[in-house]
C-alpha cells in the first residue's frame, strides 16, 4: 500500500510570492494534518482537516490556509512568503480522530 | 498548551550499547507517538503508545500516563539507529494536532 505522498519534493520561492503544497493521504484515511519543521526544531502543528472540514489550527498567521478535497487529499497555501517560512513542511494522515498519525516525506521550501 | 520535554538532548554511544530516552508531558494525553527522523527528514513511526508497554525487536517503549512520562529503550545499538528521536503527544478534545518535543539527537559510533 502506498504511504502518504507529498509534492513537490523541493521548492524555491522568492519573498512575497505564494506557494501551494499538496498531500495525498493513505488510502482509507480521512484526516490530514500539516506541520512545519524549521531546522533544529521539532515539527509544529499548522492545521488539521477531517471529513473536509477544518478541525484544528495551530498558532500560525492568516497567510497560511488549507483545504481538503472530496478524495481526502489536501493543499496547504502560504501567501506573501517570508524568509522565516523556509522549512520542511510535513503532511500526516490518520484514519480518524485520535488515531496514530503517519507522515509523508515532506516538501522542503526555501524562500530567498 | 501542553508542554513536551525530551531528555537528553544529545547522546553519543558506542555500537552495542543500550540507551533510554525520556519524554515528559505536562497534561493528560489521548495520543503519544515516538518517531525516528532519518537524515532526509522522513519521520518513521516507532510506537503509538498513549499508555502501557510495547516492544518491537530491539526497541521497546513504556508510557505511564498517570505520571505523565514515556520512555523509549534501544538495546544493542547499531549505527543505523543514529538520528533524531521525537516524542509527540495529542491532547484530544477539539483538535487532534500533535505537539512535538525538541528531540533527542542520537549518535551511534562504530
CSV table of C-alpha atoms in Angstrom, one decimal:
chain,number,residue,atom,x,y,z
A,1,UNK,CA,0.0,0.0,0.0
A,2,UNK,CA,1.2,3.5,-0.8
A,3,UNK,CA,2.1,5.7,2.1
A,4,UNK,CA,1.4,9.4,2.4
A,5,UNK,CA,2.7,11.3,-0.7
A,6,UNK,CA,3.6,14.9,-0.9
A,7,UNK,CA,4.6,17.2,-3.9
A,8,UNK,CA,6.7,18.8,-4.8
A,9,UNK,CA,9.8,17.4,-3.0
A,10,UNK,CA,11.7,20.7,-3.1
A,11,UNK,CA,10.7,24.2,-3.9
A,12,UNK,CA,12.5,27.6,-4.1
A,13,UNK,CA,10.4,30.8,-3.9
A,14,UNK,CA,11.1,34.5,-3.6
A,15,UNK,CA,9.9,36.7,-0.7
A,16,UNK,CA,6.3,37.9,-1.3
A,17,UNK,CA,5.3,35.0,-3.6
A,18,UNK,CA,2.6,32.4,-3.0
A,19,UNK,CA,3.1,28.7,-2.7
A,20,UNK,CA,0.8,25.6,-2.8
A,21,UNK,CA,1.9,22.3,-1.3
A,22,UNK,CA,0.0,19.1,-1.9
A,23,UNK,CA,-0.6,15.9,0.1
A,24,UNK,CA,-2.3,12.6,-0.6
A,25,UNK,CA,-3.2,10.5,2.5
A,26,UNK,CA,-3.0,6.8,2.9
A,27,UNK,CA,-6.0,5.1,1.2
A,28,UNK,CA,-8.9,5.0,3.6
A,29,UNK,CA,-7.6,7.7,5.8
A,30,UNK,CA,-10.0,10.7,6.2
A,31,UNK,CA,-7.8,13.0,8.4
A,32,UNK,CA,-4.9,15.1,7.1
A,33,UNK,CA,-2.7,17.3,9.2
A,34,UNK,CA,0.0,19.8,8.2
A,35,UNK,CA,3.2,20.6,10.2
A,36,UNK,CA,6.1,23.0,9.8
A,37,UNK,CA,9.6,21.9,10.8
A,38,UNK,CA,12.4,24.5,10.9
A,39,UNK,CA,16.0,23.4,11.2
A,40,UNK,CA,16.9,22.1,14.6
A,41,UNK,CA,13.3,22.0,16.0
A,42,UNK,CA,10.5,19.5,16.3
A,43,UNK,CA,7.6,19.8,13.8
A,44,UNK,CA,4.9,22.4,14.7
A,45,UNK,CA,1.2,21.8,14.1
A,46,UNK,CA,-0.4,24.1,11.5
A,47,UNK,CA,-3.8,22.6,10.5
A,48,UNK,CA,-5.9,19.5,10.7
A,49,UNK,CA,-8.7,18.6,8.3
A,50,UNK,CA,-11.2,15.8,8.9
A,51,UNK,CA,-14.0,14.9,6.5
A,52,UNK,CA,-13.2,18.1,4.5
A,53,UNK,CA,-13.7,20.4,7.5
A,54,UNK,CA,-11.0,22.3,9.5
A,55,UNK,CA,-10.9,20.7,12.9
A,56,UNK,CA,-7.8,22.3,14.4
A,57,UNK,CA,-5.4,25.2,13.8
A,58,UNK,CA,-2.1,25.9,15.4
A,59,UNK,CA,-0.5,29.3,16.1
A,60,UNK,CA,0.2,30.4,12.5
A,61,UNK,CA,-0.7,33.7,10.8
A,62,UNK,CA,-3.6,34.0,8.3
A,63,UNK,CA,-1.1,33.9,5.5
A,64,UNK,CA,-1.4,30.1,6.0
A,65,UNK,CA,-4.5,28.3,4.7
A,66,UNK,CA,-5.5,24.9,3.7
A,67,UNK,CA,-8.3,22.8,2.3
A,68,UNK,CA,-9.3,19.1,1.9
A,69,UNK,CA,-10.9,17.7,-1.2
A,70,UNK,CA,-13.6,15.1,-1.6
A,71,UNK,CA,-10.9,12.4,-2.2
A,72,UNK,CA,-9.3,13.5,1.1
A,73,UNK,CA,-6.2,14.9,-0.5
A,74,UNK,CA,-5.2,18.3,0.8
A,75,UNK,CA,-3.4,21.5,-0.2
A,76,UNK,CA,-1.5,23.9,2.1
A,77,UNK,CA,-1.3,27.5,0.8
A,78,UNK,CA,1.1,30.2,2.0
A,79,UNK,CA,0.7,33.8,0.8
A,80,UNK,CA,3.2,36.6,1.0
A,81,UNK,CA,6.2,34.4,1.7
A,82,UNK,CA,8.7,35.5,4.3
A,83,UNK,CA,12.3,34.3,4.7
A,84,UNK,CA,11.2,32.6,8.0
A,85,UNK,CA,8.8,30.4,6.1
A,86,UNK,CA,11.8,28.4,4.9
A,87,UNK,CA,11.2,25.0,6.4
A,88,UNK,CA,10.3,21.3,5.9
A,89,UNK,CA,6.5,21.0,5.5
A,90,UNK,CA,5.1,17.7,6.6
A,91,UNK,CA,1.8,16.2,6.0
A,92,UNK,CA,0.3,13.4,8.1
A,93,UNK,CA,-2.7,11.2,7.7
A,94,UNK,CA,-4.8,9.1,10.1
A,95,UNK,CA,-7.9,7.1,9.9
A,96,UNK,CA,-9.8,9.5,12.2
A,97,UNK,CA,-9.8,11.3,15.4
A,98,UNK,CA,-7.2,10.3,18.0
A,99,UNK,CA,-5.6,7.6,15.8
A,100,UNK,CA,-1.9,7.1,15.0
A,101,UNK,CA,-0.6,9.6,12.5
A,102,UNK,CA,1.6,8.7,9.6
A,103,UNK,CA,3.9,11.2,7.9
A,104,UNK,CA,4.8,11.9,4.3
A,105,UNK,CA,8.4,12.6,3.2
A,106,UNK,CA,7.8,16.4,3.3
A,107,UNK,CA,8.3,19.3,1.0
A,108,UNK,CA,11.4,21.4,1.6
A,109,UNK,CA,10.6,25.1,0.9
A,110,UNK,CA,13.4,27.6,0.6
A,111,UNK,CA,12.4,31.3,0.5
A,112,UNK,CA,15.1,33.7,-0.9
B,1,UNK,CA,-1.0,24.3,25.6
B,2,UNK,CA,0.7,21.1,26.5
B,3,UNK,CA,4.4,21.1,27.1
B,4,UNK,CA,6.7,18.2,26.0
B,5,UNK,CA,10.2,17.9,27.2
B,6,UNK,CA,12.7,15.3,26.0
B,7,UNK,CA,15.9,14.2,27.5
B,8,UNK,CA,18.8,14.0,27.0
B,9,UNK,CA,19.0,16.5,24.0
B,10,UNK,CA,22.2,14.7,22.7
B,11,UNK,CA,23.5,11.2,23.3
B,12,UNK,CA,26.7,9.6,21.9
B,13,UNK,CA,27.1,5.9,22.4
B,14,UNK,CA,29.3,3.0,21.1
B,15,UNK,CA,27.7,0.3,18.9
B,16,UNK,CA,26.2,-2.4,21.1
B,17,UNK,CA,25.3,-0.1,24.0
B,18,UNK,CA,21.8,0.3,25.4
B,19,UNK,CA,20.0,3.7,25.8
B,20,UNK,CA,16.9,5.2,27.4
B,21,UNK,CA,15.2,8.3,26.0
B,22,UNK,CA,12.7,10.1,28.2
B,23,UNK,CA,9.6,12.2,27.3
B,24,UNK,CA,7.8,14.2,30.0
B,25,UNK,CA,4.5,15.9,29.2
B,26,UNK,CA,2.5,18.5,31.2
B,27,UNK,CA,-1.1,17.3,30.8
B,28,UNK,CA,-3.2,14.2,30.1
B,29,UNK,CA,-3.0,12.9,26.6
B,30,UNK,CA,-5.0,10.7,24.3
B,31,UNK,CA,-2.2,10.1,21.8
B,32,UNK,CA,1.6,9.6,22.3
B,33,UNK,CA,3.9,8.6,19.5
B,34,UNK,CA,7.6,8.0,19.1
B,35,UNK,CA,9.3,8.8,15.8
B,36,UNK,CA,12.8,8.4,14.3
B,37,UNK,CA,13.6,11.1,11.8
B,38,UNK,CA,16.1,10.0,9.2
B,39,UNK,CA,18.7,12.3,7.6
B,40,UNK,CA,16.3,13.0,4.7
B,41,UNK,CA,13.6,14.3,7.1
B,42,UNK,CA,11.3,11.3,6.9
B,43,UNK,CA,9.5,10.7,10.2
B,44,UNK,CA,9.3,6.9,10.8
B,45,UNK,CA,6.7,5.6,13.2
B,46,UNK,CA,8.2,3.6,16.1
B,47,UNK,CA,5.4,3.3,18.6
B,48,UNK,CA,1.8,4.5,19.2
B,49,UNK,CA,1.7,4.2,22.9
B,50,UNK,CA,-0.7,6.5,24.9
B,51,UNK,CA,-0.3,4.0,27.8
B,52,UNK,CA,1.3,0.7,28.6
B,53,UNK,CA,4.3,-1.1,27.2
B,54,UNK,CA,5.1,-2.3,23.7
B,55,UNK,CA,8.1,-4.0,22.1
B,56,UNK,CA,9.3,-4.2,18.6
B,57,UNK,CA,12.6,-6.0,18.1
B,58,UNK,CA,15.4,-4.1,19.8
B,59,UNK,CA,13.1,-1.2,20.7
B,60,UNK,CA,10.6,-1.0,23.4
B,61,UNK,CA,8.5,1.8,25.0
B,62,UNK,CA,6.6,2.4,28.2
B,63,UNK,CA,4.1,5.2,28.9
B,64,UNK,CA,3.0,5.9,32.4
B,65,UNK,CA,0.1,8.2,31.7
B,66,UNK,CA,-0.8,8.9,35.4
B,67,UNK,CA,2.8,10.2,35.9
B,68,UNK,CA,3.0,11.9,32.5
B,69,UNK,CA,6.1,10.4,31.1
B,70,UNK,CA,7.2,7.9,28.4
B,71,UNK,CA,10.4,6.0,27.9
B,72,UNK,CA,12.0,4.7,24.7
B,73,UNK,CA,14.5,1.9,25.2
B,74,UNK,CA,17.0,1.0,22.5
B,75,UNK,CA,19.1,-2.2,23.1
B,76,UNK,CA,22.2,-3.3,21.3
B,77,UNK,CA,22.5,-0.1,19.4
B,78,UNK,CA,23.6,-0.1,15.7
B,79,UNK,CA,25.0,2.7,13.6
B,80,UNK,CA,21.7,2.8,11.7
B,81,UNK,CA,19.9,3.8,14.9
B,82,UNK,CA,21.6,7.2,14.6
B,83,UNK,CA,19.3,10.2,14.1
B,84,UNK,CA,16.8,12.3,15.9
B,85,UNK,CA,14.1,10.7,18.1
B,86,UNK,CA,10.9,12.7,18.7
B,87,UNK,CA,8.1,12.2,21.2
B,88,UNK,CA,4.8,13.7,20.2
B,89,UNK,CA,1.5,13.9,22.1
B,90,UNK,CA,-2.1,14.7,21.3
B,91,UNK,CA,-4.4,16.3,23.9
B,92,UNK,CA,-7.6,15.2,22.2
B,93,UNK,CA,-10.7,17.4,22.7
B,94,UNK,CA,-11.3,19.9,20.0
B,95,UNK,CA,-8.1,19.4,18.0
B,96,UNK,CA,-6.0,16.4,17.1
B,97,UNK,CA,-2.7,18.1,16.3
B,98,UNK,CA,0.4,16.6,17.8
B,99,UNK,CA,2.8,18.6,20.0
B,100,UNK,CA,6.4,17.5,19.5
B,101,UNK,CA,9.3,17.7,21.9
B,102,UNK,CA,12.7,19.1,20.7
B,103,UNK,CA,14.0,15.6,20.1
B,104,UNK,CA,17.0,13.6,21.2
B,105,UNK,CA,19.9,13.5,18.8
B,106,UNK,CA,21.4,10.1,19.0
B,107,UNK,CA,24.8,9.2,17.5
B,108,UNK,CA,26.0,5.6,17.5
B,109,UNK,CA,29.7,5.3,16.8
B,110,UNK,CA,31.2,2.0,15.3
